Amino acid sequence: MIDLPQVAYGERRSRLVGKLLLLVSTIVLAGCGCSKSEQQRTTSSRSGSVPKSAESDVTSRESLKRSTVDPSLEKLAEPTPSELEDRVGELLSEARYAEAEKLNRSLLLLSPDSPTLLFLAARIAHGKGETDEAISYLRAIPPNHPEAGLPALGQLADWLQEVGRLEEAEATYVEMIRRFGDLAPVHRRLAVLLNSQGRRVEATRHVEALIRLGDVTEKELLSMTTLSVPYHDGEPGALMSGSADDFNGETLTLKELARAKRLFVQDELVEAEKLIKKLRMAFPDSASVAAFEGRVYEARQSNEDLWKWSASLPQDIEKEAEYWTAIGQWSLRLKRSAAAIRAFGEAVQIDPTDRVAYLRMAEALAMEGELEAAERVLQRKESLDEAWQMAMNVGLNRETRRGDLKRLVEPTRKARPKLGGSLLANDLGI
């Protein structure tokens, strides 16, 4: 016999279980609020295929993974400081100065004392036409730096010449010789610089150094035959064109002294005097300028100008051969032969190639009755005349050129006895 209460309880339980099953199936079909696409991904994953949206998720996860890679590994791809310096050099060679400067400045912030970066900064500034700034960068490089000191000083001297700061350029070249010894390129640059200013005697000291070093050119040797005339191995037209009126206090440099001497030997005394007066005003402390000024006044036989000149001479004037030649000629013209002989003697001690000084000394000796001494001095002057003429003719006739060079050795040796004839012959290739 069935217990009715129990049956009723069982039926209620069955209905309750049915409702629960219905609810669960509904939730499953609804995906617990998930989209149909997610259900498809689940199904697809079971079947082994990956939908496009899933690929995007994978890519995102890979990017995130890469972002957490050890930073030290990433640094392997960054350029080194050396590579960045090379890049600055490349930009510089392409005249892309703004880009080169920007990159180089950022590197200088990290290494403000780097000679390489300072040199690059100087080149950039020079490329932009900012030479004064370029010079300041080069001055920041220690001269005693084992690698950068010498090239920095050399470039500094060249750029100082470029902007007309000749005294600073000369001092820089002298410092290079003092620090690094007898360097032929530096002696040659000094010779060119001094010759360009008409300072022939001083230039010859550096040509003599080139002879000792065995690195001298034929033109440099021939330039030693007469030091009292201007010499310019480069652009001769630059010395001959224009007049004294072409220059003012803003553009005048000591190189115009060579121009003034050129005018003088061409007997253009008016132009020479105009230019030397401007030079004296611009460079009152220059002994070489003051010495040549006296020679111009004596050529004009202007006693008034000579008296004024002699009362306002700079220091070291007595080291200038042209000063003594001017004094000697002035004294000779005033019939003061003894004083003239002493002055000419000082002149040829400084410049043993001054033919005018020897000629006038012979005249003064003759006035004193020293005829034999006068004759010896005239012979010396004639030897110098011969050397000068041969130097002018060398290369004009190729058939006699070698013979002219051989004949030139002896008078040149007499003019510069301390060099020795054999040494000169070796340098001439004979």
mmCIF file of C-alpha atoms in Angstrom, residues 54-69:
data_model
loop_
_atom_site.group_PDB
_atom_site.id
_atom_site.type_symbol
_atom_site.label_atom_id
_atom_site.label_comp_id
_atom_site.label_asym_id
_atom_site.label_seq_id
_atom_site.Cartn_x
_atom_site.Cartn_y
_atom_site.Cartn_z
ATOM 1 C CA ALA A 54 41.858 35.436 -31.280
ATOM 2 C CA GLU A 55 44.962 36.156 -33.374
ATOM 3 C CA SER A 56 44.702 39.820 -32.371
ATOM 4 C CA ASP A 57 44.624 38.825 -28.725
ATOM 5 C CA VAL A 58 47.707 36.695 -29.215
ATOM 6 C CA THR A 59 49.540 39.589 -30.880
ATOM 7 C CA SER A 60 48.678 41.873 -27.983
ATOM 8 C CA ARG A 61 49.945 39.348 -25.496
ATOM 9 C CA GLU A 62 53.216 38.984 -27.489
ATOM 10 C CA SER A 63 53.690 42.804 -27.527
ATOM 11 C CA LEU A 64 53.191 42.887 -23.798
ATOM 12 C CA LYS A 65 55.659 40.096 -23.406
ATOM 13 C CA ARG A 66 58.260 41.944 -25.488
ATOM 14 C CA SER A 67 57.780 45.110 -23.466
ATOM 15 C CA THR A 68 58.904 43.239 -20.396
ATOM 16 C CA VAL A 69 62.164 42.014 -22.019
#
